[in-house]
CSV table of C-alpha atoms in Angstrom, one decimal:
chain,number,residue,atom,x,y,z
R,1,MET,CA,14.3,-17.0,9.4
R,2,GLY,CA,15.9,-17.5,12.8
R,3,GLY,CA,18.7,-15.0,12.1
R,4,MET,CA,16.0,-12.4,11.4
R,5,ASP,CA,14.2,-12.8,14.6
R,6,PRO,CA,15.8,-10.1,16.6
R,7,LEU,CA,15.3,-7.6,13.9
R,8,LEU,CA,11.7,-8.6,13.3
R,9,THR,CA,11.1,-8.1,17.2
R,10,LYS,CA,12.8,-4.7,17.0
R,11,ALA,CA,10.6,-3.6,14.0
R,12,LEU,CA,7.4,-4.9,15.5
R,13,SER,CA,8.0,-3.1,18.7
R,14,GLY,CA,8.2,0.2,16.9
R,15,GLU,CA,12.0,0.6,16.8
R,16,GLY,CA,14.0,1.2,13.7
R,17,PHE,CA,13.2,2.3,10.1
R,18,PHE,CA,13.2,1.0,6.5
R,19,ALA,CA,14.7,2.9,3.7
R,20,PHE,CA,13.5,2.9,0.1
R,21,PRO,CA,15.7,4.5,-2.6
R,22,GLY,CA,14.7,6.9,-5.3
R,23,LEU,CA,12.3,9.8,-5.2
R,24,LEU,CA,10.7,11.9,-8.0
R,25,LEU,CA,10.7,15.6,-7.9
R,26,LEU,CA,7.7,17.1,-9.6
R,27,ARG,CA,8.4,20.8,-10.4
R,28,GLY,CA,7.3,23.4,-12.8
R,29,PRO,CA,4.6,26.3,-13.0
R,30,ASP,CA,1.7,23.6,-13.2
R,31,ALA,CA,3.2,21.2,-10.6
R,32,PHE,CA,0.4,22.0,-8.0
R,33,SER,CA,-2.5,21.8,-10.5
R,34,PHE,CA,-1.3,18.7,-12.2
R,35,LEU,CA,-0.6,16.7,-9.1
R,36,GLN,CA,-3.9,17.8,-7.6
R,37,GLY,CA,-5.7,16.4,-10.7
R,38,GLN,CA,-3.9,13.1,-10.4
R,39,CYS,CA,-3.9,11.9,-6.8
R,40,THR,CA,-6.6,11.2,-4.1
R,41,ARG,CA,-5.2,13.8,-1.5
R,42,ASP,CA,-6.0,17.4,-1.3
R,43,LEU,CA,-2.6,19.3,-1.7
R,44,ARG,CA,-4.1,22.3,0.0
R,45,ARG,CA,-4.1,20.4,3.2
R,46,LEU,CA,-0.6,19.1,2.7
R,47,SER,CA,1.7,20.3,5.4
R,48,GLY,CA,3.9,17.2,5.9
R,49,PRO,CA,4.4,13.7,4.5
R,50,ALA,CA,1.1,12.1,3.4
R,51,GLY,CA,0.2,8.8,1.6
R,52,ALA,CA,-1.6,9.3,-1.7
R,53,LEU,CA,-3.2,6.9,-4.3
R,54,PHE,CA,-3.2,7.3,-8.1
R,55,LEU,CA,-6.4,5.7,-9.5
R,56,ASN,CA,-7.6,4.8,-13.0
R,57,HIS,CA,-10.9,6.0,-14.5
R,58,LYS,CA,-12.7,3.1,-12.8
R,59,GLY,CA,-11.5,4.2,-9.3
R,60,GLN,CA,-9.0,1.3,-9.1
R,61,ILE,CA,-5.6,1.7,-7.6
R,62,GLU,CA,-2.8,2.0,-10.1
R,63,GLU,CA,0.1,3.5,-8.0
R,64,ALA,CA,0.7,4.9,-4.5
R,65,ALA,CA,3.3,7.2,-3.0
R,66,THR,CA,4.1,9.3,0.0
R,67,LEU,CA,4.1,13.0,-0.9
R,68,PHE,CA,6.5,15.5,0.7
R,69,PRO,CA,6.3,19.3,0.2
R,70,HIS,CA,9.3,20.7,-1.5
R,71,PRO,CA,10.3,24.3,-2.2
R,72,GLU,CA,10.3,23.7,-5.9
R,73,GLY,CA,7.1,21.5,-5.9
R,74,PHE,CA,6.6,18.0,-4.4
R,75,LEU,CA,8.7,15.0,-3.7
R,76,LEU,CA,7.0,11.6,-4.4
R,77,ALA,CA,8.3,8.4,-2.8
R,78,PRO,CA,6.9,5.5,-4.7
R,79,TRP,CA,5.3,2.6,-2.8
R,80,GLY,CA,6.0,0.4,-5.8
R,81,THR,CA,8.7,1.1,-8.4
R,82,LEU,CA,10.0,4.5,-9.4
R,83,SER,CA,9.7,3.6,-13.1
R,84,GLY,CA,6.0,2.6,-12.5
R,85,LEU,CA,5.1,5.9,-10.8
R,86,ARG,CA,7.0,7.9,-13.4
R,87,SER,CA,5.2,6.2,-16.2
R,88,ARG,CA,1.8,6.7,-14.6
R,89,LEU,CA,2.4,10.4,-14.2
R,90,ARG,CA,3.9,10.9,-17.7
R,91,ARG,CA,0.8,9.2,-19.3
R,92,TYR,CA,-1.3,12.2,-18.2
R,93,ILE,CA,1.2,15.1,-19.0
R,94,VAL,CA,-0.2,16.8,-22.1
R,95,PHE,CA,0.2,20.6,-22.1
R,96,ASP,CA,1.2,20.7,-18.4
R,97,GLN,CA,4.4,22.7,-17.7
R,98,VAL,CA,5.9,20.2,-15.3
R,99,GLU,CA,9.1,18.3,-15.0
R,100,LEU,CA,9.8,15.0,-13.3
R,101,LEU,CA,13.3,14.6,-12.0
R,102,GLU,CA,14.7,11.4,-10.3
R,103,LEU,CA,16.6,12.2,-7.1
R,104,PRO,CA,19.1,9.9,-5.3
R,105,LEU,CA,17.3,10.3,-2.0
R,106,PHE,CA,15.7,7.8,0.3
R,107,ARG,CA,12.2,7.5,1.9
R,108,LEU,CA,12.7,6.5,5.5
R,109,LEU,CA,9.8,4.8,6.9
R,110,HIS,CA,10.1,4.4,10.7
R,111,THR,CA,8.2,1.6,12.4
R,112,ASP,CA,6.6,4.1,14.7
R,113,GLY,CA,4.7,5.6,11.7
R,114,ARG,CA,7.0,8.6,10.9
R,115,GLU,CA,8.3,9.2,7.5
R,116,GLU,CA,11.1,11.5,6.3
R,117,VAL,CA,13.5,12.1,3.2
R,118,ALA,CA,17.2,11.4,3.8
R,119,GLU,CA,20.3,11.4,1.6
R,120,GLY,CA,21.4,8.1,3.0
R,121,ALA,CA,20.1,4.8,4.5
R,122,GLU,CA,22.8,4.1,7.1
R,123,GLY,CA,21.2,2.1,10.1
R,124,ALA,CA,18.1,0.9,8.1
R,125,LEU,CA,16.6,-2.4,8.7
R,126,PRO,CA,17.2,-5.1,6.0
R,127,PRO,CA,14.9,-4.3,3.0
R,128,GLU,CA,14.1,-8.0,2.7
R,129,LEU,CA,12.4,-7.9,6.1
R,130,TYR,CA,9.8,-5.4,5.1
R,131,PRO,CA,7.4,-7.7,3.3
R,132,LEU,CA,7.2,-9.8,6.4
R,133,TYR,CA,6.9,-6.9,8.7
R,134,ALA,CA,4.2,-5.3,6.5
R,135,LEU,CA,2.3,-8.6,6.3
R,136,LEU,CA,2.2,-9.2,10.1
R,137,ARG,CA,1.1,-5.6,10.5
R,138,GLY,CA,-1.7,-6.0,8.0
R,139,GLN,CA,-0.2,-3.3,5.8
R,140,PRO,CA,-0.5,-4.3,2.1
R,141,LEU,CA,2.1,-3.7,-0.5
R,142,LEU,CA,1.2,-2.0,-3.7
R,143,GLU,CA,1.2,-5.3,-5.5
R,144,ASP,CA,-1.5,-6.5,-3.1
R,145,VAL,CA,-3.9,-3.7,-3.8
R,146,ARG,CA,-3.3,-2.7,-7.5
R,147,GLY,CA,-6.5,-3.0,-9.4
R,148,GLU,CA,-8.7,-2.8,-6.2
R,149,LEU,CA,-11.0,0.0,-5.0
R,150,PRO,CA,-9.5,1.9,-2.0
R,151,GLN,CA,-12.6,0.9,0.0
R,152,SER,CA,-12.0,-2.8,-0.5
R,153,VAL,CA,-8.5,-2.8,0.8
R,154,GLY,CA,-8.7,-0.4,3.9
R,155,LEU,CA,-7.2,2.6,2.2
R,156,LEU,CA,-10.1,5.0,2.1
R,157,HIS,CA,-8.4,7.2,4.6
R,158,LEU,CA,-6.0,8.1,1.7
R,159,VAL,CA,-8.9,9.7,-0.2
R,160,ASP,CA,-9.9,13.3,0.4
R,161,TYR,CA,-13.5,13.9,-0.6
R,162,GLY,CA,-14.6,17.2,-1.8
R,163,LYS,CA,-11.1,18.2,-3.2
R,164,GLY,CA,-12.4,18.6,-6.8
R,165,CYS,CA,-11.7,16.6,-10.0
R,166,TYR,CA,-8.9,14.0,-10.3
R,167,VAL,CA,-8.6,10.8,-12.2
R,168,GLY,CA,-11.0,8.2,-10.6
R,169,GLN,CA,-12.9,11.0,-8.7
R,170,GLU,CA,-16.2,10.3,-10.3
R,171,ILE,CA,-16.3,6.7,-9.1
R,172,MET,CA,-15.1,7.8,-5.6
R,173,ALA,CA,-17.9,10.3,-5.5
R,174,ARG,CA,-20.6,7.7,-6.6
R,175,THR,CA,-19.5,5.2,-3.8
R,176,GLU,CA,-19.0,7.8,-0.9
R,177,GLY,CA,-20.7,6.4,2.1
R,178,LYS,CA,-21.8,3.3,0.3
R,179,GLU,CA,-20.9,-0.3,1.4
R,180,VAL,CA,-18.5,-2.2,-0.8
R,181,PRO,CA,-18.7,-6.0,-0.9
R,182,TYR,CA,-15.1,-6.8,-0.3
R,183,ARG,CA,-12.5,-6.3,2.4
R,184,LEU,CA,-8.8,-7.1,3.0
R,185,VAL,CA,-8.1,-10.0,5.3
R,186,GLY,CA,-5.4,-12.2,6.5
R,187,LEU,CA,-4.9,-15.9,5.5
R,188,ARG,CA,-3.4,-18.5,7.8
R,189,ALA,CA,-2.4,-21.6,5.8
R,190,LEU,CA,-3.9,-24.9,6.9
R,191,GLU,CA,-2.4,-26.3,3.7
R,192,ALA,CA,-0.2,-23.9,1.8
R,193,GLY,CA,-0.8,-23.3,-1.9
R,194,GLU,CA,0.1,-20.6,-4.4
R,195,ALA,CA,-0.8,-16.9,-4.8
R,196,PRO,CA,-2.2,-15.0,-6.5
R,197,ALA,CA,-5.2,-17.3,-6.8
R,198,GLU,CA,-9.0,-17.2,-6.8
R,199,LEU,CA,-10.5,-18.2,-3.4
R,200,SER,CA,-13.7,-20.2,-2.9
R,201,PHE,CA,-16.0,-20.7,0.2
R,202,GLY,CA,-18.8,-23.2,0.1
R,203,GLY,CA,-18.1,-23.9,-3.6
R,204,ARG,CA,-18.5,-20.2,-4.6
R,205,ARG,CA,-15.8,-17.8,-5.8
R,206,VAL,CA,-15.5,-15.2,-3.0
R,207,GLY,CA,-12.2,-13.4,-3.6
R,208,GLU,CA,-8.4,-13.6,-4.3
R,209,ALA,CA,-5.4,-14.6,-2.4
R,210,LYS,CA,-3.0,-11.7,-3.1
R,211,ARG,CA,0.3,-12.9,-1.4
R,212,LEU,CA,1.6,-15.7,0.7
R,213,LEU,CA,4.8,-15.7,2.7
R,214,GLU,CA,6.6,-18.2,4.8
R,215,THR,CA,6.9,-16.6,8.3
R,216,PRO,CA,8.3,-17.8,11.7
R,217,PHE,CA,4.6,-18.5,12.4
R,218,GLY,CA,3.8,-20.6,9.4
R,219,VAL,CA,2.6,-19.5,6.0
R,220,LEU,CA,0.5,-16.3,6.2
R,221,GLY,CA,-1.0,-14.1,3.5
R,222,LEU,CA,-3.3,-11.3,2.5
R,223,ALA,CA,-6.6,-11.6,0.5
R,224,VAL,CA,-9.4,-9.6,-0.7
R,225,VAL,CA,-12.6,-11.5,-0.1
R,226,ARG,CA,-16.4,-10.8,0.2
R,227,LYS,CA,-17.5,-9.5,3.5
R,228,GLU,CA,-20.0,-12.3,4.1
R,229,VAL,CA,-17.1,-14.7,4.5
R,230,PRO,CA,-16.8,-14.6,8.3
R,231,PHE,CA,-13.5,-14.6,10.3
R,232,GLY,CA,-12.5,-18.0,11.1
R,233,ALA,CA,-14.0,-19.6,7.9
R,234,GLY,CA,-12.0,-21.9,5.8
R,235,VAL,CA,-11.3,-20.9,2.1
R,236,GLU,CA,-9.7,-22.7,-0.7
R,237,GLY,CA,-7.7,-21.8,-3.7
R,238,GLY,CA,-4.5,-22.1,-5.6
R,239,GLY,CA,-4.0,-25.8,-4.3
R,240,GLY,CA,-4.2,-24.6,-0.6
R,241,ARG,CA,-6.6,-24.2,2.3
R,242,TYR,CA,-6.7,-21.2,4.6
R,243,ARG,CA,-8.4,-19.7,7.6
R,244,VAL,CA,-9.5,-16.1,7.2
R,245,GLU,CA,-8.4,-13.8,9.9
R,246,PRO,CA,-8.7,-10.1,10.9
R,247,LEU,CA,-5.7,-7.9,10.5
R,248,PRO,CA,-3.2,-7.1,11.9
R,249,PHE,CA,-2.2,-10.7,12.7
R,250,PRO,CA,-1.8,-11.3,16.5
R,251,GLU,CA,1.9,-12.2,15.8
R,252,ALA,CA,2.4,-8.3,15.2
R,253,ALA,CA,2.5,-8.0,18.9
R,254,TRP,CA,5.2,-10.7,18.9
R,255,SER,CA,6.7,-11.8,22.2
R,256,GLY,CA,9.3,-13.9,20.7
R,257,GLN,CA,7.4,-17.1,20.8
R,258,ARG,CA,6.6,-18.9,17.7
R,259,SER,CA,3.0,-19.7,17.0
R,260,SER,CA,1.9,-23.4,17.2
R,261,ALA,CA,-0.7,-22.9,14.5
């Protein structure tokens, strides 16, 4: 990891960008109505890049993407795989007059929060650095949140209430304004194990470790645990022991000094 330290410092300070290849162009006479009935964002408010979730009928996250307005319809940049997002959308195309085209474009995710579409990725930060960068910033990957409710993993801001019917909307409407029992937290390994794995606290199952990663600051991870588990508590699972911490990790404001934890 030593060779990656300067680039990690650059990314955490808000400089540089990551590039993710492959976008889908959704076009056709029914492009607007079809996508409006699939994702959690209200396309009537879309004026620039916006993250969106694609839920199942239980309100659980299946896929996620950044949406970009396009003269022919919409560009969708998957947060997971292109094939996964394409399969999710095709599953719901029945009589809709829409077409899905794969384009050799890149989603550029700037570390200052901006997103854009580009034809190339010259100057991008190494893609293998992104999981570590995202972990320290407390930003989950799609694999970390798939199967979870948006409220449980801090992604409720990607749900536009009042937009009308879409897949999973009924569950979102039922839970609007209600407390959910789980939240996304950080894990700091006291004794590293494996993930994904069930986590226990006081002998009771309280959640799941989603991902663990070796970092310059020790083994860190993300988990979804019940809210009654306080920060600073010790949890166990997958052969490991961990301290529950709030996100983002303090190392996200890295000064170049490795943690002694």
